Amino acid sequence: MQSLQLSLESGNSHEVMEKLSLPDAEIFIMPKFLSSTCADQHFDSLLTQTPWQQDTLNFGGKVVPIPRLQAWYGDKNCHYGYSGLALSPLPWTPLLQELKSAIEQCSNAEFNSVLLNYYRHGQDSVAWHSDDEKELGNEPVIASLSLGVTRRFELKHRSRKGIKSFCELSHGSLIVMGKGVQQNWLHQVPKQPEIQSSRINLTFRKIITP
Ligand SMILES: O=C(O)CCC(=O)C(=O)O
Ligand SMILES: [Mn+2]
């Protein structure tokens, strides 16, 4: 896969994209991808209009609710799953399609699906993982848009013990995870019990269908 090419348009504050310096990975952040007014509107629409689901995982016969709510949207054939959970796509909404196009333009990548996560408060989280399911291909580009309260996004290298990093994902920010991120690193959004307010995250992905 070619490495990410970024469209940086000078004078356009939403286009300011910074590369995080992580070994063995290409990851970019645009802290102000959306203006705060736009981000507020999209947060409210997604919060109220998404059919949020409380999915469960089965750990050796024990059914455990995932500590966040989710929704999966995409093209008709985009079936996805992780840890034994199977997700069938809801059809694109105009808002999700609009966000997808804007994010495709600035990341120079294509997506056909999006996973929405709703962290209701600081007790909701996602545990250490990488998005390395085979339906995402060998070197996926995943773009992640954050709305709502700022949460900490942590990364740790898979094999070089002790090499870690983190960034704060604020309202309207976009990160683009490219070459090496899923292969060489794990990421998580840890619980932050002091946080009372909610956050929505959208990860745009490309499912490779046979
Ligand atoms: O909420 C986030 O920022 C990350 C979500 C995530 O890693 C995922 O859905 O795979
Ligand atoms: Mn992930």
Tab-separated table of C-alpha atoms and ligand atoms in Angstrom:
chain	number	residue	atom	x	y	z
A	1	MET	CA	0.000	0.000	0.000
A	2	GLN	CA	1.243	3.475	-0.744
A	3	SER	CA	1.839	5.669	2.256
A	4	LEU	CA	-0.671	8.357	3.135
A	5	GLN	CA	-0.599	11.452	1.048
A	6	LEU	CA	-2.088	14.444	2.728
A	7	SER	CA	-3.838	17.343	1.169
A	8	LEU	CA	-2.622	20.338	3.095
A	9	GLU	CA	-4.241	23.512	1.946
A	10	SER	CA	-2.569	26.538	3.409
A	11	GLY	CA	-4.764	29.149	5.020
A	12	ASN	CA	-7.471	26.650	5.820
A	13	SER	CA	-7.266	26.043	9.544
A	14	HIS	CA	-9.284	22.848	9.395
A	15	GLU	CA	-6.647	21.377	7.102
A	16	VAL	CA	-3.776	21.668	9.601
A	17	MET	CA	-2.562	18.113	9.988
A	18	GLU	CA	0.295	17.057	12.203
A	19	LYS	CA	2.221	13.777	12.073
A	20	LEU	CA	2.702	12.110	15.446
A	21	SER	CA	6.217	10.854	15.803
A	22	LEU	CA	5.743	7.171	16.519
A	23	PRO	CA	8.247	4.527	15.451
A	24	ASP	CA	6.970	1.974	12.903
A	25	ALA	CA	3.699	3.830	12.290
A	26	GLU	CA	2.134	6.687	10.375
A	27	ILE	CA	-0.501	8.534	12.344
A	28	PHE	CA	-1.783	12.043	11.696
A	29	ILE	CA	-3.942	14.380	13.749
A	30	MET	CA	-6.097	17.343	12.734
A	31	PRO	CA	-7.206	18.895	16.009
A	32	LYS	CA	-9.762	21.176	14.332
A	33	PHE	CA	-11.079	19.103	11.458
A	34	LEU	CA	-14.594	20.415	12.263
A	35	SER	CA	-15.427	23.846	13.635
A	36	SER	CA	-16.965	23.702	17.095
A	37	THR	CA	-20.368	24.786	15.719
A	38	CYS	CA	-20.337	21.976	13.154
A	39	ALA	CA	-19.081	19.479	15.706
A	40	ASP	CA	-21.881	20.508	18.146
A	41	GLN	CA	-24.550	20.011	15.466
A	42	HIS	CA	-23.206	16.638	14.356
A	43	PHE	CA	-22.860	15.452	17.951
A	44	ASP	CA	-26.526	16.278	18.666
A	45	SER	CA	-27.804	14.691	15.444
A	46	LEU	CA	-25.808	11.508	15.898
A	47	LEU	CA	-26.683	11.213	19.564
A	48	THR	CA	-30.426	11.426	18.935
A	49	GLN	CA	-30.740	9.771	15.513
A	50	THR	CA	-28.455	6.734	15.833
A	51	PRO	CA	-30.036	3.380	16.788
A	52	TRP	CA	-27.425	2.739	19.483
A	53	GLN	CA	-26.991	-0.892	20.495
A	54	GLN	CA	-25.541	-2.410	23.618
A	55	ASP	CA	-23.611	-5.340	22.156
A	56	THR	CA	-22.252	-8.196	24.235
A	57	LEU	CA	-19.180	-10.414	24.009
A	58	ASN	CA	-18.925	-14.010	25.100
A	59	PHE	CA	-15.866	-14.796	27.222
A	60	GLY	CA	-15.804	-18.583	27.708
A	61	GLY	CA	-19.578	-18.787	28.232
A	62	LYS	CA	-19.834	-15.553	30.215
A	63	VAL	CA	-21.855	-12.875	28.400
A	64	VAL	CA	-20.357	-9.450	29.064
A	65	PRO	CA	-21.843	-6.148	27.831
A	66	ILE	CA	-19.379	-3.991	25.898
A	67	PRO	CA	-18.677	-0.828	27.927
A	68	ARG	CA	-20.024	1.565	25.263
A	69	LEU	CA	-22.863	1.644	22.709
A	70	GLN	CA	-22.260	1.033	19.008
A	71	ALA	CA	-23.724	1.265	15.508
A	72	TRP	CA	-22.288	-0.042	12.236
A	73	TYR	CA	-23.075	1.636	8.887
A	74	GLY	CA	-21.793	0.897	5.416
A	75	ASP	CA	-22.283	-0.377	1.903
A	76	LYS	CA	-24.656	-3.359	1.639
A	77	ASN	CA	-21.982	-6.041	1.556
A	78	CYS	CA	-19.857	-4.660	4.405
A	79	HIS	CA	-20.170	-7.259	7.109
A	80	TYR	CA	-17.711	-6.884	9.944
A	81	GLY	CA	-16.969	-8.497	13.246
A	82	TYR	CA	-14.494	-8.717	16.067
A	83	SER	CA	-14.136	-10.919	19.153
A	84	GLY	CA	-17.023	-13.113	17.977
A	85	LEU	CA	-19.389	-10.162	17.427
A	86	ALA	CA	-21.007	-9.972	13.948
A	87	LEU	CA	-22.192	-6.610	12.646
A	88	SER	CA	-24.490	-6.091	9.626
A	89	PRO	CA	-24.465	-2.624	8.103
A	90	LEU	CA	-27.191	-0.034	8.437
A	91	PRO	CA	-27.597	2.048	5.243
A	92	TRP	CA	-25.647	5.325	4.997
A	93	THR	CA	-27.408	8.447	6.260
A	94	PRO	CA	-26.843	11.799	4.473
A	95	LEU	CA	-24.783	13.089	7.432
A	96	LEU	CA	-22.509	10.033	7.563
A	97	GLN	CA	-22.054	10.150	3.803
A	98	GLU	CA	-21.125	13.836	3.977
A	99	LEU	CA	-18.568	13.188	6.727
A	100	LYS	CA	-17.172	10.218	4.797
A	101	SER	CA	-16.591	12.353	1.663
A	102	ALA	CA	-14.910	15.171	3.600
A	103	ILE	CA	-12.630	12.717	5.409
A	104	GLU	CA	-11.803	10.837	2.196
A	105	GLN	CA	-10.708	14.092	0.599
A	106	CYS	CA	-8.316	15.103	3.305
A	107	SER	CA	-6.891	11.621	3.987
A	108	ASN	CA	-6.635	10.589	0.341
A	109	ALA	CA	-8.148	7.211	1.242
A	110	GLU	CA	-11.474	5.513	0.508
A	111	PHE	CA	-13.906	4.095	3.034
A	112	ASN	CA	-17.030	1.964	2.686
A	113	SER	CA	-18.132	1.641	6.301
A	114	VAL	CA	-18.060	3.359	9.668
A	115	LEU	CA	-18.243	2.127	13.259
A	116	LEU	CA	-19.846	4.570	15.694
A	117	ASN	CA	-19.000	4.301	19.379
A	118	TYR	CA	-20.943	6.161	22.055
A	119	TYR	CA	-19.073	6.561	25.341
A	120	ARG	CA	-21.865	7.638	27.691
A	121	HIS	CA	-19.469	8.794	30.455
A	122	GLY	CA	-15.945	8.156	31.717
A	123	GLN	CA	-16.744	4.569	32.756
A	124	ASP	CA	-17.225	3.637	29.106
A	125	SER	CA	-14.056	2.617	27.298
A	126	VAL	CA	-12.425	0.441	24.678
A	127	ALA	CA	-9.714	-1.979	25.815
A	128	TRP	CA	-6.289	-2.558	24.225
A	129	HIS	CA	-6.682	-3.870	20.690
A	130	SER	CA	-5.700	-3.253	17.116
A	131	ASP	CA	-8.065	-3.163	14.162
A	132	ASP	CA	-6.365	-6.004	12.334
A	133	GLU	CA	-9.313	-8.186	11.298
A	134	LYS	CA	-8.680	-9.843	7.965
A	135	GLU	CA	-11.600	-8.076	6.253
A	136	LEU	CA	-9.708	-4.768	6.718
A	137	GLY	CA	-6.763	-6.003	4.606
A	138	ASN	CA	-3.032	-5.889	5.369
A	139	GLU	CA	-2.392	-2.211	5.885
A	140	PRO	CA	-5.703	-0.518	6.565
A	141	VAL	CA	-6.142	3.237	6.725
A	142	ILE	CA	-8.651	4.059	9.468
A	143	ALA	CA	-9.875	7.614	10.051
A	144	SER	CA	-11.295	8.435	13.446
A	145	LEU	CA	-13.475	11.491	14.145
A	146	SER	CA	-14.202	12.533	17.729
A	147	LEU	CA	-17.190	14.528	18.971
A	148	GLY	CA	-18.057	15.493	22.529
A	149	VAL	CA	-15.921	15.388	25.625
A	150	THR	CA	-12.139	15.024	25.182
A	151	ARG	CA	-10.891	11.497	25.887
A	152	ARG	CA	-7.406	10.090	26.112
A	153	PHE	CA	-6.300	7.804	23.255
A	154	GLU	CA	-3.361	5.618	24.283
A	155	LEU	CA	-0.992	3.625	22.108
A	156	LYS	CA	1.592	0.989	22.977
A	157	HIS	CA	4.042	-0.785	20.707
A	158	ARG	CA	3.307	-4.477	20.294
A	159	SER	CA	6.869	-5.793	20.488
A	160	ARG	CA	9.066	-2.949	21.777
A	161	LYS	CA	8.050	-3.099	25.419
A	162	GLY	CA	7.766	0.257	27.153
A	163	ILE	CA	7.314	2.300	23.964
A	164	LYS	CA	4.028	4.142	24.480
A	165	SER	CA	2.299	7.307	23.405
A	166	PHE	CA	-1.036	9.061	23.787
A	167	CYS	CA	-3.042	11.973	22.470
A	168	GLU	CA	-6.113	13.813	23.700
A	169	LEU	CA	-8.966	13.499	21.194
A	170	SER	CA	-11.039	16.662	21.416
A	171	HIS	CA	-14.389	17.769	19.965
A	172	GLY	CA	-14.107	17.927	16.140
A	173	SER	CA	-10.656	16.335	15.904
A	174	LEU	CA	-9.659	13.745	13.318
A	175	ILE	CA	-6.873	11.191	13.457
A	176	VAL	CA	-5.815	9.123	10.481
A	177	MET	CA	-4.154	5.823	11.329
A	178	GLY	CA	-2.102	4.619	8.372
A	179	LYS	CA	0.812	2.351	7.615
A	180	GLY	CA	2.030	0.257	10.548
A	181	VAL	CA	-0.438	1.481	13.187
A	182	GLN	CA	-2.541	-1.686	13.356
A	183	GLN	CA	0.375	-4.056	12.642
A	184	ASN	CA	2.859	-2.622	15.149
A	185	TRP	CA	0.780	-0.891	17.817
A	186	LEU	CA	-2.218	-1.474	20.090
A	187	HIS	CA	-4.581	1.332	21.107
A	188	GLN	CA	-7.207	1.944	23.793
A	189	VAL	CA	-9.533	4.575	25.228
A	190	PRO	CA	-9.181	3.927	28.983
A	191	LYS	CA	-11.855	4.586	31.580
A	192	GLN	CA	-11.645	8.068	33.102
A	193	PRO	CA	-14.064	7.867	36.049
A	194	GLU	CA	-13.840	11.617	36.697
A	195	ILE	CA	-15.510	12.346	33.320
A	196	GLN	CA	-19.308	12.742	33.435
A	197	SER	CA	-20.047	13.793	29.873
A	198	SER	CA	-20.331	11.795	26.711
A	199	ARG	CA	-18.356	11.306	23.519
A	200	ILE	CA	-19.111	9.888	20.091
A	201	ASN	CA	-16.342	8.444	17.942
A	202	LEU	CA	-16.642	7.461	14.293
A	203	THR	CA	-14.017	5.177	12.736
A	204	PHE	CA	-14.231	5.109	8.937
A	205	ARG	CA	-12.933	1.832	7.503
A	206	LYS	CA	-12.637	-0.033	4.227
A	207	ILE	CA	-13.906	-3.594	4.261
A	208	ILE	CA	-12.369	-5.726	1.543
A	209	THR	CA	-15.079	-7.932	0.121
A	210	PRO	CA	-14.250	-11.068	-1.859
B	1	LIG	O1	-13.004	5.853	20.424
B	1	LIG	C1	-11.903	5.868	19.880
B	1	LIG	O2	-11.225	6.880	19.766
B	1	LIG	C2	-11.325	4.577	19.331
B	1	LIG	C3	-12.325	3.535	18.960
B	1	LIG	C4	-11.646	2.315	18.421
B	1	LIG	O3	-10.480	2.105	18.600
B	1	LIG	C5	-12.409	1.347	17.625
B	1	LIG	O4	-13.637	1.472	17.482
B	1	LIG	O5	-11.787	0.406	17.103
B	2	MN	MN	-9.665	0.557	17.241
